[in-house]
Structure formats: structure tokens, C-alpha cells
PDB file of C-alpha atoms in Angstrom:
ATOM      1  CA  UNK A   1       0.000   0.000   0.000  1.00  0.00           C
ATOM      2  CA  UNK A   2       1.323   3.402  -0.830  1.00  0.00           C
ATOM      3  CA  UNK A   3       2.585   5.622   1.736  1.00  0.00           C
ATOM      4  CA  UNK A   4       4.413   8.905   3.160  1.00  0.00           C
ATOM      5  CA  UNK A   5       8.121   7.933   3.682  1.00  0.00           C
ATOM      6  CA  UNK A   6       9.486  10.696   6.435  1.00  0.00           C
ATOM      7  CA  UNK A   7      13.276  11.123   6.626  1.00  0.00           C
ATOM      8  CA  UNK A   8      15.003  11.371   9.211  1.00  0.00           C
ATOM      9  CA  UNK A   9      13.037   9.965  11.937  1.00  0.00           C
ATOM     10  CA  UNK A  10      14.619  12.270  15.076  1.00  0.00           C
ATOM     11  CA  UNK A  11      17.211  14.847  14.715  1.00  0.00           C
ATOM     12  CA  UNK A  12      19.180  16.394  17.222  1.00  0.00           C
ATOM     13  CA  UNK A  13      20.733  19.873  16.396  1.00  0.00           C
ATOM     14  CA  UNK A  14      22.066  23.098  17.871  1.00  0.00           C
ATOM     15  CA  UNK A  15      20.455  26.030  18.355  1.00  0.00           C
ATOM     16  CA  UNK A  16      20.876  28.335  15.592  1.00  0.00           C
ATOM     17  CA  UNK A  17      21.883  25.755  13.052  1.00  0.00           C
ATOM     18  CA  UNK A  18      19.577  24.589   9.840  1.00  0.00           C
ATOM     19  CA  UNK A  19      17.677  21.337   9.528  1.00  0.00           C
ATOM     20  CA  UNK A  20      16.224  19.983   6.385  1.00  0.00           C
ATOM     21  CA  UNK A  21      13.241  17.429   6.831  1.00  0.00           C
ATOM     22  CA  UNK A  22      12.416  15.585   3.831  1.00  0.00           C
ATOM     23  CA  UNK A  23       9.311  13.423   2.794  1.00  0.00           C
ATOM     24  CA  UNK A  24       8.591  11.462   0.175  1.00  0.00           C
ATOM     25  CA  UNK A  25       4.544  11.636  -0.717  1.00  0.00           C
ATOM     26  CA  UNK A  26       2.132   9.521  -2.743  1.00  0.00           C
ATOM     27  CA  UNK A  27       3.109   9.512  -5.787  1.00  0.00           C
ATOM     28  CA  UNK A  28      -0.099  10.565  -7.687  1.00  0.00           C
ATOM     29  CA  UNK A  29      -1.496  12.757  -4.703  1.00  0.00           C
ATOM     30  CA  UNK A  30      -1.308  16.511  -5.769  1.00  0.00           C
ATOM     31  CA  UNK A  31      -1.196  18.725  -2.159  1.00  0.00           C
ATOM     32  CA  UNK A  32       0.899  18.315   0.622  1.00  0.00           C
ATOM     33  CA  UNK A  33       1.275  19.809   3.711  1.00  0.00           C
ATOM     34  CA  UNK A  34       3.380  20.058   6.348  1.00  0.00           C
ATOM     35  CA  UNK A  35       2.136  20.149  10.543  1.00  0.00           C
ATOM     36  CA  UNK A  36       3.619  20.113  13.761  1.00  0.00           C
ATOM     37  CA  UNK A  37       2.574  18.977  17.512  1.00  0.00           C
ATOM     38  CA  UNK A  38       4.837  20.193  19.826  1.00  0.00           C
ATOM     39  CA  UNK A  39       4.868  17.659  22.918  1.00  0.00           C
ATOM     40  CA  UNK A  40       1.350  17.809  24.619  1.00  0.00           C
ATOM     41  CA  UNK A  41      -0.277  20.528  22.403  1.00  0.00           C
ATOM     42  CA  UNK A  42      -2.511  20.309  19.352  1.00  0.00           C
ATOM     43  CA  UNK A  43      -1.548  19.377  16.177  1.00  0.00           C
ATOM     44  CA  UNK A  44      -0.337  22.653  14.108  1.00  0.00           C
ATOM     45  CA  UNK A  45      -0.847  23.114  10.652  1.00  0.00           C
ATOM     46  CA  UNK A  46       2.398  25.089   9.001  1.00  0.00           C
ATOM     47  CA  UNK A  47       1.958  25.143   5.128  1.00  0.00           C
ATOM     48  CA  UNK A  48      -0.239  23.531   2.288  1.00  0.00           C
ATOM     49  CA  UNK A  49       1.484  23.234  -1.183  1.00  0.00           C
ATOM     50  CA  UNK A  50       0.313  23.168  -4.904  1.00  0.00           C
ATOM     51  CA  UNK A  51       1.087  22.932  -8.072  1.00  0.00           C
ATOM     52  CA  UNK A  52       4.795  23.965  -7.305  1.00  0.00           C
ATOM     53  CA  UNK A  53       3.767  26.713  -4.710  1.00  0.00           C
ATOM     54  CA  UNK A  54       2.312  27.587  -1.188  1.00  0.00           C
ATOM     55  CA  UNK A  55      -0.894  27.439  -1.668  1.00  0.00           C
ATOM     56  CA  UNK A  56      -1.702  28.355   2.436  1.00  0.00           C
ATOM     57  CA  UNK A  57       0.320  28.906   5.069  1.00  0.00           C
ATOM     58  CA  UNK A  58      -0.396  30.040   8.726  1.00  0.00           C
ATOM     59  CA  UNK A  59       0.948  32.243  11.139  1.00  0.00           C
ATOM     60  CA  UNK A  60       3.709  30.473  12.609  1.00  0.00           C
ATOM     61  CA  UNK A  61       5.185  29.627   9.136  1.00  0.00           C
ATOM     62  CA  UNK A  62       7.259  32.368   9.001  1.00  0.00           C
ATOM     63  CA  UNK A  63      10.580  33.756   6.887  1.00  0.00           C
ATOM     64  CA  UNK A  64      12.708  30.761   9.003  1.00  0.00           C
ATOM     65  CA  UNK A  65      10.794  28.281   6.928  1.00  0.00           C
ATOM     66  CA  UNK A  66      10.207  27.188   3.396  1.00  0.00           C
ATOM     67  CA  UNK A  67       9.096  24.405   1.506  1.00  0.00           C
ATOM     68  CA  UNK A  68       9.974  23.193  -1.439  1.00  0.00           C
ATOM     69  CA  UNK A  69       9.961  20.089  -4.235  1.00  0.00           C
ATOM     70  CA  UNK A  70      13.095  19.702  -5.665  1.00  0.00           C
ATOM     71  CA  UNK A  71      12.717  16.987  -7.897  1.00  0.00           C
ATOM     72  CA  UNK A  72       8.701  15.665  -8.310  1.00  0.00           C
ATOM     73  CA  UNK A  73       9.052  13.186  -5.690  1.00  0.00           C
ATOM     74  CA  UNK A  74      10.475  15.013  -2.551  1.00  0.00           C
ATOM     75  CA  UNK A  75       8.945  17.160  -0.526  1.00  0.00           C
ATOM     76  CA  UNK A  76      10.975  19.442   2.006  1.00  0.00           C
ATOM     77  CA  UNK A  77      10.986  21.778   4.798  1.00  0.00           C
ATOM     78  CA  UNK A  78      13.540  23.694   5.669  1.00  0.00           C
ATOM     79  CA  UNK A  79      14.430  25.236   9.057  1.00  0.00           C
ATOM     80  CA  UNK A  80      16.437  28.242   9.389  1.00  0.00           C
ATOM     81  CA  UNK A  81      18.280  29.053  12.311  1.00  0.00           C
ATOM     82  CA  UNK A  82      16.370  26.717  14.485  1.00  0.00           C
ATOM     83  CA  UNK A  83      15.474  27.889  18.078  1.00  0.00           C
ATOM     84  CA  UNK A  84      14.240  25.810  20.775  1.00  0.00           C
ATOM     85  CA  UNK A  85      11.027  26.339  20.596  1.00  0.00           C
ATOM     86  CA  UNK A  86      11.113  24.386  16.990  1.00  0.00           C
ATOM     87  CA  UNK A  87      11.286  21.060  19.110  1.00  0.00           C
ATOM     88  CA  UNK A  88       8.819  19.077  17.916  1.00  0.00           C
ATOM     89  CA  UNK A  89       7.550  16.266  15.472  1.00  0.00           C
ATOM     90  CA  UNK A  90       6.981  17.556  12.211  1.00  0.00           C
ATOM     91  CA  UNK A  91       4.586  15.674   9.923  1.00  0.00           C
ATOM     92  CA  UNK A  92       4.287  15.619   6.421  1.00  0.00           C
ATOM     93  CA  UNK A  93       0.819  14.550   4.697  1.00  0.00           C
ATOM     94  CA  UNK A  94      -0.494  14.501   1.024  1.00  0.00           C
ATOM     95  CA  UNK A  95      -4.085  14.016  -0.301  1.00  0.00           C
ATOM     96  CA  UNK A  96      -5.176  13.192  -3.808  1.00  0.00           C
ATOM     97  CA  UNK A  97      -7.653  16.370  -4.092  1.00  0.00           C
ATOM     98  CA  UNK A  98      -8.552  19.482  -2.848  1.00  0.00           C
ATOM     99  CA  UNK A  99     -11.960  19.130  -1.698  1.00  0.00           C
ATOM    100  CA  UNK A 100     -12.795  16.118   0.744  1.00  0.00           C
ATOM    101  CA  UNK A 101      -9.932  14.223   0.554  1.00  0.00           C
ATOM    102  CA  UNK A 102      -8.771  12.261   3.266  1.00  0.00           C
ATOM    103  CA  UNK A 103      -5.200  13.426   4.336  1.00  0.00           C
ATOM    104  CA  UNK A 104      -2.119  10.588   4.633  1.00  0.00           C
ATOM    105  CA  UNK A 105       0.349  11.047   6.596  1.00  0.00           C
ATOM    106  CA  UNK A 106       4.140   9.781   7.301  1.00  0.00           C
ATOM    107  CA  UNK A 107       5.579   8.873  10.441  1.00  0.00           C
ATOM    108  CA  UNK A 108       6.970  12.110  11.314  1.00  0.00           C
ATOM    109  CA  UNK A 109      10.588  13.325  12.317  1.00  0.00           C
ATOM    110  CA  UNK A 110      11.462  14.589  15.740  1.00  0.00           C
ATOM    111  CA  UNK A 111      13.327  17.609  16.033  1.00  0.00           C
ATOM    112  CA  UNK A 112      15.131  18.646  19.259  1.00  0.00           C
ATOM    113  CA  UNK A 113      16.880  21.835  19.301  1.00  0.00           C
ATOM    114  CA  UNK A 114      19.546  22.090  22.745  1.00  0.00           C
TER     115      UNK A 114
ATOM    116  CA  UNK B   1     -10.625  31.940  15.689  1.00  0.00           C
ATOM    117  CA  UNK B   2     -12.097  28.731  15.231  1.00  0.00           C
ATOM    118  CA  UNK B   3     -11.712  26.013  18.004  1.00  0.00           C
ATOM    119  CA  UNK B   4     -12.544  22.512  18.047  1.00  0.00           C
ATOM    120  CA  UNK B   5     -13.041  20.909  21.058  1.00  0.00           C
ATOM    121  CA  UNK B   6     -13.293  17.306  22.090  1.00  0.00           C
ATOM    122  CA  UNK B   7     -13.856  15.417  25.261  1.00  0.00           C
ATOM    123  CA  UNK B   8     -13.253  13.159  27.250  1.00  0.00           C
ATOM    124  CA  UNK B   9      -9.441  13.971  27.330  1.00  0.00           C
ATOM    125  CA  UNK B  10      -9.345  10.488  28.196  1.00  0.00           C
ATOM    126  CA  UNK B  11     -10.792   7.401  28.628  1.00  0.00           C
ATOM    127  CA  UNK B  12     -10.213   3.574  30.097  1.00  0.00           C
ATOM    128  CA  UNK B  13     -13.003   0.980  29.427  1.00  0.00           C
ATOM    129  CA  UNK B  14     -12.566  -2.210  29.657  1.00  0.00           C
ATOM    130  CA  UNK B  15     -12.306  -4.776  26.671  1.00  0.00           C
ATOM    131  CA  UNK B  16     -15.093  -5.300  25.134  1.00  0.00           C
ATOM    132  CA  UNK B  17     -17.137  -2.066  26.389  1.00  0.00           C
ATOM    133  CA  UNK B  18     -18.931   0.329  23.752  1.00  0.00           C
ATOM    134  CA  UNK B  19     -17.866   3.753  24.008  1.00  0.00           C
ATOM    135  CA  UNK B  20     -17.849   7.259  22.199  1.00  0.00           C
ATOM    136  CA  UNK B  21     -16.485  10.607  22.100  1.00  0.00           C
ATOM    137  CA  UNK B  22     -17.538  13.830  20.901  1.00  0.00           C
ATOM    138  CA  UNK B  23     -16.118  16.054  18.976  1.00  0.00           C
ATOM    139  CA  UNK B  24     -17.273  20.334  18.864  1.00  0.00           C
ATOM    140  CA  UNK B  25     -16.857  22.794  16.339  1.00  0.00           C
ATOM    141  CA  UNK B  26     -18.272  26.263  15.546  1.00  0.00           C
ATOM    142  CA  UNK B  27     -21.485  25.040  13.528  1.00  0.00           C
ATOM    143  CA  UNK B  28     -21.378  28.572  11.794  1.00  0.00           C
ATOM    144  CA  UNK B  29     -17.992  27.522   9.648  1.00  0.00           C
ATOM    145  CA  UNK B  30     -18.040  24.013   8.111  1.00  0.00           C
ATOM    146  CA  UNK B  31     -17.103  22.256   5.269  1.00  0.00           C
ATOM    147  CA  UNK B  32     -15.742  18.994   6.329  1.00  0.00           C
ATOM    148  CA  UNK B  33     -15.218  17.515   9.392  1.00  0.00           C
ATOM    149  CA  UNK B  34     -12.593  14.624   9.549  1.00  0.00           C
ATOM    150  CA  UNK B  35     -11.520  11.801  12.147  1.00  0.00           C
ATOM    151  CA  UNK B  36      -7.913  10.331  12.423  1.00  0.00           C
ATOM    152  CA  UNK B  37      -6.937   7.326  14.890  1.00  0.00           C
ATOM    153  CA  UNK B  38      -3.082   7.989  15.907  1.00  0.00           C
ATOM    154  CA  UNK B  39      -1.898   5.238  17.942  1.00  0.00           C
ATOM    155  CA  UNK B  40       1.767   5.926  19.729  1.00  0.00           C
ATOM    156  CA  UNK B  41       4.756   5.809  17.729  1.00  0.00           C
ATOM    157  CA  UNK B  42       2.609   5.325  14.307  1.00  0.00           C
ATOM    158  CA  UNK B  43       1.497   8.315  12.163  1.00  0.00           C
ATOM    159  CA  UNK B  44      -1.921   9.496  11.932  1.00  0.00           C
ATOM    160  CA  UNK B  45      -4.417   7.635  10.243  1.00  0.00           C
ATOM    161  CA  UNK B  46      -7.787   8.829   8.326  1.00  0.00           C
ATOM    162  CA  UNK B  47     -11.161   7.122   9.661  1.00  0.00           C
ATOM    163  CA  UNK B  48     -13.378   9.086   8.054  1.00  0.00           C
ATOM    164  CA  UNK B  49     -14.250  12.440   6.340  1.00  0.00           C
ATOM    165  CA  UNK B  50     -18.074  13.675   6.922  1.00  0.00           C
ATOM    166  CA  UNK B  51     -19.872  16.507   5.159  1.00  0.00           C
ATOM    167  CA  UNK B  52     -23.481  16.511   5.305  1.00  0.00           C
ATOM    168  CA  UNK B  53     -25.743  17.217   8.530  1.00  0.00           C
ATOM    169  CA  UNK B  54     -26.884  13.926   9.559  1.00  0.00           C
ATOM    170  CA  UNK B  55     -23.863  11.828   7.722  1.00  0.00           C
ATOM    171  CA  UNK B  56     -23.153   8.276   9.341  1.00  0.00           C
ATOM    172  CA  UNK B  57     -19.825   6.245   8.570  1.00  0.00           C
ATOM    173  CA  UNK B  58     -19.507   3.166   9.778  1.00  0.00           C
ATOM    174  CA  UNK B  59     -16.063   1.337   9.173  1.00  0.00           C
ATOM    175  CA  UNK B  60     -15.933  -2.380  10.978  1.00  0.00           C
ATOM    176  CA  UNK B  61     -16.931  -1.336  15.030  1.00  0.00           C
ATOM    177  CA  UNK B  62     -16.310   2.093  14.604  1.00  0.00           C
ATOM    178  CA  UNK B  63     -18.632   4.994  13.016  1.00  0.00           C
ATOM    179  CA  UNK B  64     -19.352   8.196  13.103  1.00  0.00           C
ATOM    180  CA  UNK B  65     -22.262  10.483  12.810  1.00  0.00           C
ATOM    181  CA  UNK B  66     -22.301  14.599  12.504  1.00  0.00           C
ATOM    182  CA  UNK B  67     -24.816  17.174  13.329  1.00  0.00           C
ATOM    183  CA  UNK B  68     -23.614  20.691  11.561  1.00  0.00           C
ATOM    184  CA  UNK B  69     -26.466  22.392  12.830  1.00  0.00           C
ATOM    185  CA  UNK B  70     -25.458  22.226  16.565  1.00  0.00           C
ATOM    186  CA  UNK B  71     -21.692  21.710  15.536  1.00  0.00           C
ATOM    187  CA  UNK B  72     -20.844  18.538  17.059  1.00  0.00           C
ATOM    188  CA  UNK B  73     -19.829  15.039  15.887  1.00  0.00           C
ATOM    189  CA  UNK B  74     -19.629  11.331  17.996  1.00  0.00           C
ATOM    190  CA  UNK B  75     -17.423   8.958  17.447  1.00  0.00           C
ATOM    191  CA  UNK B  76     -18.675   5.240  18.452  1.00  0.00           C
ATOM    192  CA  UNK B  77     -16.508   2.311  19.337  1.00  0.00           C
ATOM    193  CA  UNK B  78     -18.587  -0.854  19.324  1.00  0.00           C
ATOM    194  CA  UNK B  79     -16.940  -3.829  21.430  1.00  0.00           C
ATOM    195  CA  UNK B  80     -13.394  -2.219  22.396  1.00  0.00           C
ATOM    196  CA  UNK B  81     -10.799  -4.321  21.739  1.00  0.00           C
ATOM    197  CA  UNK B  82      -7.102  -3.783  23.484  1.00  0.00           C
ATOM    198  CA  UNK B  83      -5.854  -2.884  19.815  1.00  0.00           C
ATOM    199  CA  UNK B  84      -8.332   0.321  19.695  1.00  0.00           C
ATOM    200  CA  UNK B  85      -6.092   1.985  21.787  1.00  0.00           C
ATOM    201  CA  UNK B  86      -5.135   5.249  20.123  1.00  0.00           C
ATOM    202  CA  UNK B  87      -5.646   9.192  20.367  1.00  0.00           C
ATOM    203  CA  UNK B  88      -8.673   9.741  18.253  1.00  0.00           C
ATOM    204  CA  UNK B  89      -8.529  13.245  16.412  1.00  0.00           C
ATOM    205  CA  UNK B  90     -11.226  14.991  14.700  1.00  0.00           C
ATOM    206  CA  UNK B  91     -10.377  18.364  12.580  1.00  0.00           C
ATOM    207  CA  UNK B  92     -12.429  20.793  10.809  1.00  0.00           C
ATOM    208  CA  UNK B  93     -11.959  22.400   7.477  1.00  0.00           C
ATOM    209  CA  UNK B  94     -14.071  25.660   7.678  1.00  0.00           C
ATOM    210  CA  UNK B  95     -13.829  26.432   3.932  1.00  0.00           C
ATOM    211  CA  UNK B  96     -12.407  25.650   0.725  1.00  0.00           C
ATOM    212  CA  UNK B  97      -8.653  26.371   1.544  1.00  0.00           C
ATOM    213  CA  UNK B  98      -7.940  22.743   3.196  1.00  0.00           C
ATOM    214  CA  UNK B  99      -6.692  24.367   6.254  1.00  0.00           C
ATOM    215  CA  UNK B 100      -7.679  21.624   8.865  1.00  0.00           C
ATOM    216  CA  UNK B 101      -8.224  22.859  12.722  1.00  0.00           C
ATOM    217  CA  UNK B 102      -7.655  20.060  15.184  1.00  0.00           C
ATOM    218  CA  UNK B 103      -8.748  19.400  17.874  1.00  0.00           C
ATOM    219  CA  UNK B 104      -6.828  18.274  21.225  1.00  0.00           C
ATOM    220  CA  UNK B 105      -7.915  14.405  21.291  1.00  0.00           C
ATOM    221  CA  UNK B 106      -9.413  11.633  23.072  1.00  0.00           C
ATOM    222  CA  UNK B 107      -6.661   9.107  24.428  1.00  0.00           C
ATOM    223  CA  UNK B 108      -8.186   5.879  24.339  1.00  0.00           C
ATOM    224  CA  UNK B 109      -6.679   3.349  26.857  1.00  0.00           C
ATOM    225  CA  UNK B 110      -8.593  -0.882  26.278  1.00  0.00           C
ATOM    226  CA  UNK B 111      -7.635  -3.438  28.957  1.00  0.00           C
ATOM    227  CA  UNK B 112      -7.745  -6.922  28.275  1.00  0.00           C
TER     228      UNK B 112
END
């Protein structure tokens, strides 16, 4: 069965540094999105993307992060000088359409910033 | 802002107990209101995705059914079994821009 490959699984970094969190959707779904749940909060939602742009982002996706799909297949987000306040487990998800469609998500990477 | 609500925070039952959850959301904004299972260490997983007032899923012992008028939606589990033991998410989409707005979860906890 198809699914959302999530590399890496955990990182550990320094303050300050960048991370790059890549996932690998379904191959014919056509948005993808990226969340977050910091440990004991709700799940966040960061950015939706589209035919090769943002298509929706929120509030906390700011000018430290971008998205982008380097090659068709991969799907990243970048993290710019990451703070502490960045721990947490970053999901990636796709869906097939727009309207109703279910969302699938990978496993998720956990980020830890010291 | 738009907040979706669900309760119990958690829940233990013992196997083989019915049980259900309910899920709130601001009946004035909807679109589409969906339900993930997440157990620990796995990534979410879709249940079900409801968009008409009255809608009932029904997927093996577990279903679903959503009011939009009064803005709420229950999730049934029919029989628990130890292996239903998840956080069960619902999350609205309040328009057209696939923005999904979770809610906090009900951690399910089945002993054998």
C-alpha cells in the first residue's frame, strides 16, 4: 500500500543551526502539507502546497521556513536558524484532491533543538 | 478563531465495552469535518471524512455520525478491543482552503 516515507526519523541539532526534513509523498497525490505537535499541544498546521507553490500557510510559518519540491518526488521543509522552541515532530501529509480528501500522513521526524 | 473541542481527554473501558467521544466545532464555519486514529509511535491515520448534517460512517466497530447544525460530531466504538487503543482526532476544514483545525484528542486506553 502506498505511503508517506518521512526522513530522518529524530534529529538532534544546535540552536541556531539549519535542519532539512524531507518526505517522500504519494506519488499521484497533488497537495501536501506540512504540521507540527509540539509535545502535549494540538496538532499545528504550518503550510499547504500546490502545483509547485504555497498554496496556504499560517501564522507560525514564518521567513525561518520554506518548503519546497526539488525533484517531483520530494517534498521538504527547511528550518532556518532553528530555536528551541522548533522542538517538535513535524509531519508531512499529502491528499489526492482538494476538496474532501482524506489526508495521509508519514511517520513524522522529531526535532530537538539544545 | 475557530476552536474545536473534544472530550473526554481520556478514557479507560474495559475490553469489550462500547464507548464514544464527541467532537465540537463552531457550527457557523463548516465544510468537512474529519476523524484520524493515531496510535503511539505510528502516524496518523484517516477514519473518516463527513460533510453533510446527519452523515453516518460506519467502518468495521467504529462509526461516526455529525450534526452541523449544533456543531458537534460522535465517534462510536462498538466492542473495544485492546488494539483500539489510540488518540482519536477529529479536525475541521471551515472552507475551501484545506486548512484543517484540530482538535486536542481523546486518548483511548482498552484493557484486556
Amino acid at each position: 500500500e502506498p505511503e508517506v516515507t518521512q526522513t530522518p526519523s529524530h534529529q538532534v541539532t544546535q540552536m541556531g543551526q539549519e535542519v532539512i526534513l524531507r518526505c517522500v509523498p504519494i506519488s499521484n497525490h497533488l497537495y501536501f502539507y506540512w504540521y507540527r505537535q509540539i509535545l502535549g499541544q494540538k496538532v499545528e498546521f504550518l503550510v499547504s502546497f500546490y502545483n509547485n507553490e504555497i498554496s496556504e500557510k499560517s501564522e507560525i510559518f514564518d521567513d525561518q521556513f520554506s518548503v519546497e519540491r526539488p525533484d517531483g518526488s520530494n517534498f521538504t521543509l527547511k528550518i532556518r536558524s532553528t530555536k528551541l522552541e522548533d522542538s517538535a515532530m513535524y509531519f508531512c501529509a499529502s491528499s489526492v484532491s482538494r476538496a474532501t480528501g482524506e489526508l495521509f500522513f508519514g511517520e513524522g521526524s522529531r526535532l530537538t533543538v539544545l | 478563531i475557530l476552536n474545536v473541542e473534544q472530550s473526554p481527554q481520556s478514557l479507560h473501558v474495559q475490553e469489550g465495552d462500547s464507548t464514544n467521544f464527541t467532537c465540537s466545532f463552531p457550527s457557523s464555519n463548516f465544510y468537512a469535518l474529519h476523524w484520524y486514529r493515531w496510535e503511539t509511535a505510528k502516524s496518523p491515520e484517516a477514519l473518516f471524512v463527513m460533510t453533510l448534517n446527519g452523515d453516518e460512517k460506519k467502518k468495521g466497530r467504529i462509526s461516526a455520525t455529525l450534526n452541523t447544525k449544533e456543531g458537534y460530531s460522535y465517534l462510536y466504538i462498538k466492542g473495544s478491543q485492546p488494539e483500539d487503543s489510540a488518540t482519536y482526532l477529529c479536525a475541521l476544514n471551515a472552507g475551501n482552503n484545506r486548512k484543517l483545525i484540530w482538535g486536542l484528542g481523546t486518548s483511548l486506553a482498552v484493557n484486556p
